[in-house]
Amino acid sequence: MWIGTQTGESADHIRYIRKSFSPAKPVKRAFVRGTADNLYWVYLNGEQIGYHWSWFDHELWDITGKLRQGRNALAFKARNVDGPGGFFAQIGIEYQDGTRALIASDRTWKF
């Protein structure tokens, strides 16, 4: 889902977007994929894990070794420099038992 301009966006067009999640079982591997118009920084549990300057493509970050047991927080700091902006992200988790979970950006993400 592409999430566009929201009420309360700052004058410098910086948005903070976050999602808390808790892996249900032991994790084999996990990743974050995302993009935002125009540039963005990505944080997991307060640690910067990525940066990208273009919304034309998405980036993929391996977060397997950075996940905590229990609650985790993924955050994007996005800055749009002209016109309407947008955001898209996915958290993909593969569990040790072979099952998978996908958490995609939607209206439940906090702005």
mmCIF file with all atom_site columns, C-alpha atoms in Angstrom:
data_model
loop_
_atom_site.group_PDB
_atom_site.id
_atom_site.type_symbol
_atom_site.label_atom_id
_atom_site.label_alt_id
_atom_site.label_comp_id
_atom_site.label_asym_id
_atom_site.label_entity_id
_atom_site.label_seq_id
_atom_site.pdbx_PDB_ins_code
_atom_site.Cartn_x
_atom_site.Cartn_y
_atom_site.Cartn_z
_atom_site.occupancy
_atom_site.B_iso_or_equiv
_atom_site.pdbx_formal_charge
_atom_site.auth_seq_id
_atom_site.auth_comp_id
_atom_site.auth_asym_id
_atom_site.auth_atom_id
_atom_site.pdbx_PDB_model_num
ATOM 1   C CA . MET A 1 1   ? 0.000  0.000   0.000  1.00 0.00 ? 1   MET A CA 1
ATOM 2   C CA . TRP A 1 2   ? 1.268  3.463   -0.886 1.00 0.00 ? 2   TRP A CA 1
ATOM 3   C CA . ILE A 1 3   ? 0.601  5.916   1.939  1.00 0.00 ? 3   ILE A CA 1
ATOM 4   C CA . GLY A 1 4   ? 0.474  9.514   0.768  1.00 0.00 ? 4   GLY A CA 1
ATOM 5   C CA . THR A 1 5   ? 0.596  12.896  2.492  1.00 0.00 ? 5   THR A CA 1
ATOM 6   C CA . GLN A 1 6   ? -0.918 12.868  5.985  1.00 0.00 ? 6   GLN A CA 1
ATOM 7   C CA . THR A 1 7   ? -2.384 15.527  8.260  1.00 0.00 ? 7   THR A CA 1
ATOM 8   C CA . GLY A 1 8   ? 0.316  17.032  10.453 1.00 0.00 ? 8   GLY A CA 1
ATOM 9   C CA . GLU A 1 9   ? 3.180  16.747  7.983  1.00 0.00 ? 9   GLU A CA 1
ATOM 10  C CA . SER A 1 10  ? 5.923  19.197  8.964  1.00 0.00 ? 10  SER A CA 1
ATOM 11  C CA . ALA A 1 11  ? 6.823  22.308  6.936  1.00 0.00 ? 11  ALA A CA 1
ATOM 12  C CA . ASP A 1 12  ? 10.127 20.697  5.905  1.00 0.00 ? 12  ASP A CA 1
ATOM 13  C CA . HIS A 1 13  ? 8.145  17.700  4.626  1.00 0.00 ? 13  HIS A CA 1
ATOM 14  C CA . ILE A 1 14  ? 9.699  15.192  7.025  1.00 0.00 ? 14  ILE A CA 1
ATOM 15  C CA . ARG A 1 15  ? 7.488  12.314  8.123  1.00 0.00 ? 15  ARG A CA 1
ATOM 16  C CA . TYR A 1 16  ? 8.153  9.749   10.826 1.00 0.00 ? 16  TYR A CA 1
ATOM 17  C CA . ILE A 1 17  ? 6.447  6.423   10.204 1.00 0.00 ? 17  ILE A CA 1
ATOM 18  C CA . ARG A 1 18  ? 6.720  3.369   12.449 1.00 0.00 ? 18  ARG A CA 1
ATOM 19  C CA . LYS A 1 19  ? 5.407  -0.120  13.042 1.00 0.00 ? 19  LYS A CA 1
ATOM 20  C CA . SER A 1 20  ? 5.847  -2.309  16.106 1.00 0.00 ? 20  SER A CA 1
ATOM 21  C CA . PHE A 1 21  ? 5.831  -6.058  15.612 1.00 0.00 ? 21  PHE A CA 1
ATOM 22  C CA . SER A 1 22  ? 6.702  -9.232  17.502 1.00 0.00 ? 22  SER A CA 1
ATOM 23  C CA . PRO A 1 23  ? 7.924  -12.350 15.692 1.00 0.00 ? 23  PRO A CA 1
ATOM 24  C CA . ALA A 1 24  ? 5.615  -15.220 16.635 1.00 0.00 ? 24  ALA A CA 1
ATOM 25  C CA . LYS A 1 25  ? 8.299  -17.945 16.611 1.00 0.00 ? 25  LYS A CA 1
ATOM 26  C CA . PRO A 1 26  ? 12.073 -18.384 16.293 1.00 0.00 ? 26  PRO A CA 1
ATOM 27  C CA . VAL A 1 27  ? 13.277 -16.538 13.176 1.00 0.00 ? 27  VAL A CA 1
ATOM 28  C CA . LYS A 1 28  ? 15.401 -18.092 10.426 1.00 0.00 ? 28  LYS A CA 1
ATOM 29  C CA . ARG A 1 29  ? 15.744 -14.855 8.420  1.00 0.00 ? 29  ARG A CA 1
ATOM 30  C CA . ALA A 1 30  ? 14.054 -11.496 8.083  1.00 0.00 ? 30  ALA A CA 1
ATOM 31  C CA . PHE A 1 31  ? 14.211 -8.460  5.828  1.00 0.00 ? 31  PHE A CA 1
ATOM 32  C CA . VAL A 1 32  ? 12.824 -4.967  5.354  1.00 0.00 ? 32  VAL A CA 1
ATOM 33  C CA . ARG A 1 33  ? 11.988 -3.619  1.904  1.00 0.00 ? 33  ARG A CA 1
ATOM 34  C CA . GLY A 1 34  ? 10.877 -0.056  1.408  1.00 0.00 ? 34  GLY A CA 1
ATOM 35  C CA . THR A 1 35  ? 10.802 3.217   -0.424 1.00 0.00 ? 35  THR A CA 1
ATOM 36  C CA . ALA A 1 36  ? 9.670  6.756   0.266  1.00 0.00 ? 36  ALA A CA 1
ATOM 37  C CA . ASP A 1 37  ? 9.415  9.908   -1.830 1.00 0.00 ? 37  ASP A CA 1
ATOM 38  C CA . ASN A 1 38  ? 12.057 11.402  -2.043 1.00 0.00 ? 38  ASN A CA 1
ATOM 39  C CA . LEU A 1 39  ? 14.652 10.217  0.475  1.00 0.00 ? 39  LEU A CA 1
ATOM 40  C CA . TYR A 1 40  ? 14.538 8.204   3.669  1.00 0.00 ? 40  TYR A CA 1
ATOM 41  C CA . TRP A 1 41  ? 16.370 6.661   6.609  1.00 0.00 ? 41  TRP A CA 1
ATOM 42  C CA . VAL A 1 42  ? 15.381 3.305   8.135  1.00 0.00 ? 42  VAL A CA 1
ATOM 43  C CA . TYR A 1 43  ? 15.714 2.365   11.814 1.00 0.00 ? 43  TYR A CA 1
ATOM 44  C CA . LEU A 1 44  ? 15.173 -0.892  13.688 1.00 0.00 ? 44  LEU A CA 1
ATOM 45  C CA . ASN A 1 45  ? 14.918 -0.640  17.469 1.00 0.00 ? 45  ASN A CA 1
ATOM 46  C CA . GLY A 1 46  ? 16.540 2.791   17.363 1.00 0.00 ? 46  GLY A CA 1
ATOM 47  C CA . GLU A 1 47  ? 19.547 1.750   15.221 1.00 0.00 ? 47  GLU A CA 1
ATOM 48  C CA . GLN A 1 48  ? 19.874 3.136   11.692 1.00 0.00 ? 48  GLN A CA 1
ATOM 49  C CA . ILE A 1 49  ? 19.943 0.196   9.272  1.00 0.00 ? 49  ILE A CA 1
ATOM 50  C CA . GLY A 1 50  ? 19.560 2.004   5.963  1.00 0.00 ? 50  GLY A CA 1
ATOM 51  C CA . TYR A 1 51  ? 19.331 5.135   3.881  1.00 0.00 ? 51  TYR A CA 1
ATOM 52  C CA . HIS A 1 52  ? 18.283 5.768   0.297  1.00 0.00 ? 52  HIS A CA 1
ATOM 53  C CA . TRP A 1 53  ? 17.886 8.934   -1.750 1.00 0.00 ? 53  TRP A CA 1
ATOM 54  C CA . SER A 1 54  ? 15.418 7.888   -4.469 1.00 0.00 ? 54  SER A CA 1
ATOM 55  C CA . TRP A 1 55  ? 11.823 6.724   -4.538 1.00 0.00 ? 55  TRP A CA 1
ATOM 56  C CA . PHE A 1 56  ? 12.254 5.269   -8.051 1.00 0.00 ? 56  PHE A CA 1
ATOM 57  C CA . ASP A 1 57  ? 13.306 1.921   -6.630 1.00 0.00 ? 57  ASP A CA 1
ATOM 58  C CA . HIS A 1 58  ? 13.129 0.073   -3.343 1.00 0.00 ? 58  HIS A CA 1
ATOM 59  C CA . GLU A 1 59  ? 15.925 -1.167  -1.122 1.00 0.00 ? 59  GLU A CA 1
ATOM 60  C CA . LEU A 1 60  ? 16.220 -4.415  0.811  1.00 0.00 ? 60  LEU A CA 1
ATOM 61  C CA . TRP A 1 61  ? 17.892 -4.747  4.225  1.00 0.00 ? 61  TRP A CA 1
ATOM 62  C CA . ASP A 1 62  ? 18.644 -7.991  6.051  1.00 0.00 ? 62  ASP A CA 1
ATOM 63  C CA . ILE A 1 63  ? 17.512 -7.619  9.663  1.00 0.00 ? 63  ILE A CA 1
ATOM 64  C CA . THR A 1 64  ? 17.905 -11.249 10.761 1.00 0.00 ? 64  THR A CA 1
ATOM 65  C CA . GLY A 1 65  ? 20.643 -10.589 13.318 1.00 0.00 ? 65  GLY A CA 1
ATOM 66  C CA . LYS A 1 66  ? 19.066 -7.367  14.556 1.00 0.00 ? 66  LYS A CA 1
ATOM 67  C CA . LEU A 1 67  ? 15.646 -8.666  15.650 1.00 0.00 ? 67  LEU A CA 1
ATOM 68  C CA . ARG A 1 68  ? 14.902 -8.942  19.342 1.00 0.00 ? 68  ARG A CA 1
ATOM 69  C CA . GLN A 1 69  ? 12.781 -11.562 21.024 1.00 0.00 ? 69  GLN A CA 1
ATOM 70  C CA . GLY A 1 70  ? 9.460  -9.926  21.728 1.00 0.00 ? 70  GLY A CA 1
ATOM 71  C CA . ARG A 1 71  ? 8.577  -6.454  20.502 1.00 0.00 ? 71  ARG A CA 1
ATOM 72  C CA . ASN A 1 72  ? 10.557 -4.700  17.741 1.00 0.00 ? 72  ASN A CA 1
ATOM 73  C CA . ALA A 1 73  ? 10.044 -1.247  16.263 1.00 0.00 ? 73  ALA A CA 1
ATOM 74  C CA . LEU A 1 74  ? 10.720 -0.389  12.621 1.00 0.00 ? 74  LEU A CA 1
ATOM 75  C CA . ALA A 1 75  ? 10.786 3.321   11.770 1.00 0.00 ? 75  ALA A CA 1
ATOM 76  C CA . PHE A 1 76  ? 11.230 5.377   8.621  1.00 0.00 ? 76  PHE A CA 1
ATOM 77  C CA . LYS A 1 77  ? 12.218 9.041   8.531  1.00 0.00 ? 77  LYS A CA 1
ATOM 78  C CA . ALA A 1 78  ? 11.128 10.250  5.106  1.00 0.00 ? 78  ALA A CA 1
ATOM 79  C CA . ARG A 1 79  ? 11.597 13.635  3.465  1.00 0.00 ? 79  ARG A CA 1
ATOM 80  C CA . ASN A 1 80  ? 9.733  14.778  0.413  1.00 0.00 ? 80  ASN A CA 1
ATOM 81  C CA . VAL A 1 81  ? 11.254 17.734  -1.425 1.00 0.00 ? 81  VAL A CA 1
ATOM 82  C CA . ASP A 1 82  ? 8.556  18.535  -3.990 1.00 0.00 ? 82  ASP A CA 1
ATOM 83  C CA . GLY A 1 83  ? 4.904  17.759  -4.639 1.00 0.00 ? 83  GLY A CA 1
ATOM 84  C CA . PRO A 1 84  ? 2.913  14.934  -3.052 1.00 0.00 ? 84  PRO A CA 1
ATOM 85  C CA . GLY A 1 85  ? 4.979  12.266  -1.321 1.00 0.00 ? 85  GLY A CA 1
ATOM 86  C CA . GLY A 1 86  ? 4.426  8.648   -0.470 1.00 0.00 ? 86  GLY A CA 1
ATOM 87  C CA . PHE A 1 87  ? 5.714  5.616   1.416  1.00 0.00 ? 87  PHE A CA 1
ATOM 88  C CA . PHE A 1 88  ? 5.715  1.833   1.071  1.00 0.00 ? 88  PHE A CA 1
ATOM 89  C CA . ALA A 1 89  ? 7.350  -0.864  3.224  1.00 0.00 ? 89  ALA A CA 1
ATOM 90  C CA . GLN A 1 90  ? 7.294  -4.596  3.929  1.00 0.00 ? 90  GLN A CA 1
ATOM 91  C CA . ILE A 1 91  ? 8.735  -6.670  6.760  1.00 0.00 ? 91  ILE A CA 1
ATOM 92  C CA . GLY A 1 92  ? 9.280  -10.259 5.656  1.00 0.00 ? 92  GLY A CA 1
ATOM 93  C CA . ILE A 1 93  ? 9.959  -12.996 8.192  1.00 0.00 ? 93  ILE A CA 1
ATOM 94  C CA . GLU A 1 94  ? 10.784 -16.644 7.592  1.00 0.00 ? 94  GLU A CA 1
ATOM 95  C CA . TYR A 1 95  ? 10.502 -18.746 10.722 1.00 0.00 ? 95  TYR A CA 1
ATOM 96  C CA . GLN A 1 96  ? 12.700 -21.721 11.556 1.00 0.00 ? 96  GLN A CA 1
ATOM 97  C CA . ASP A 1 97  ? 9.747  -24.074 10.988 1.00 0.00 ? 97  ASP A CA 1
ATOM 98  C CA . GLY A 1 98  ? 9.501  -22.863 7.355  1.00 0.00 ? 98  GLY A CA 1
ATOM 99  C CA . THR A 1 99  ? 6.387  -20.708 7.734  1.00 0.00 ? 99  THR A CA 1
ATOM 100 C CA . ARG A 1 100 ? 6.468  -17.059 6.705  1.00 0.00 ? 100 ARG A CA 1
ATOM 101 C CA . ALA A 1 101 ? 4.895  -13.757 7.663  1.00 0.00 ? 101 ALA A CA 1
ATOM 102 C CA . LEU A 1 102 ? 4.637  -10.522 5.687  1.00 0.00 ? 102 LEU A CA 1
ATOM 103 C CA . ILE A 1 103 ? 3.818  -7.202  7.336  1.00 0.00 ? 103 ILE A CA 1
ATOM 104 C CA . ALA A 1 104 ? 3.062  -4.576  4.678  1.00 0.00 ? 104 ALA A CA 1
ATOM 105 C CA . SER A 1 105 ? 2.538  -0.854  5.157  1.00 0.00 ? 105 SER A CA 1
ATOM 106 C CA . ASP A 1 106 ? -1.081 0.063   5.721  1.00 0.00 ? 106 ASP A CA 1
ATOM 107 C CA . ARG A 1 107 ? -3.147 2.442   7.856  1.00 0.00 ? 107 ARG A CA 1
ATOM 108 C CA . THR A 1 108 ? -2.077 0.637   11.064 1.00 0.00 ? 108 THR A CA 1
ATOM 109 C CA . TRP A 1 109 ? 1.442  2.110   10.785 1.00 0.00 ? 109 TRP A CA 1
ATOM 110 C CA . LYS A 1 110 ? 1.874  5.111   13.089 1.00 0.00 ? 110 LYS A CA 1
ATOM 111 C CA . PHE A 1 111 ? 2.508  8.575   11.622 1.00 0.00 ? 111 PHE A CA 1
#
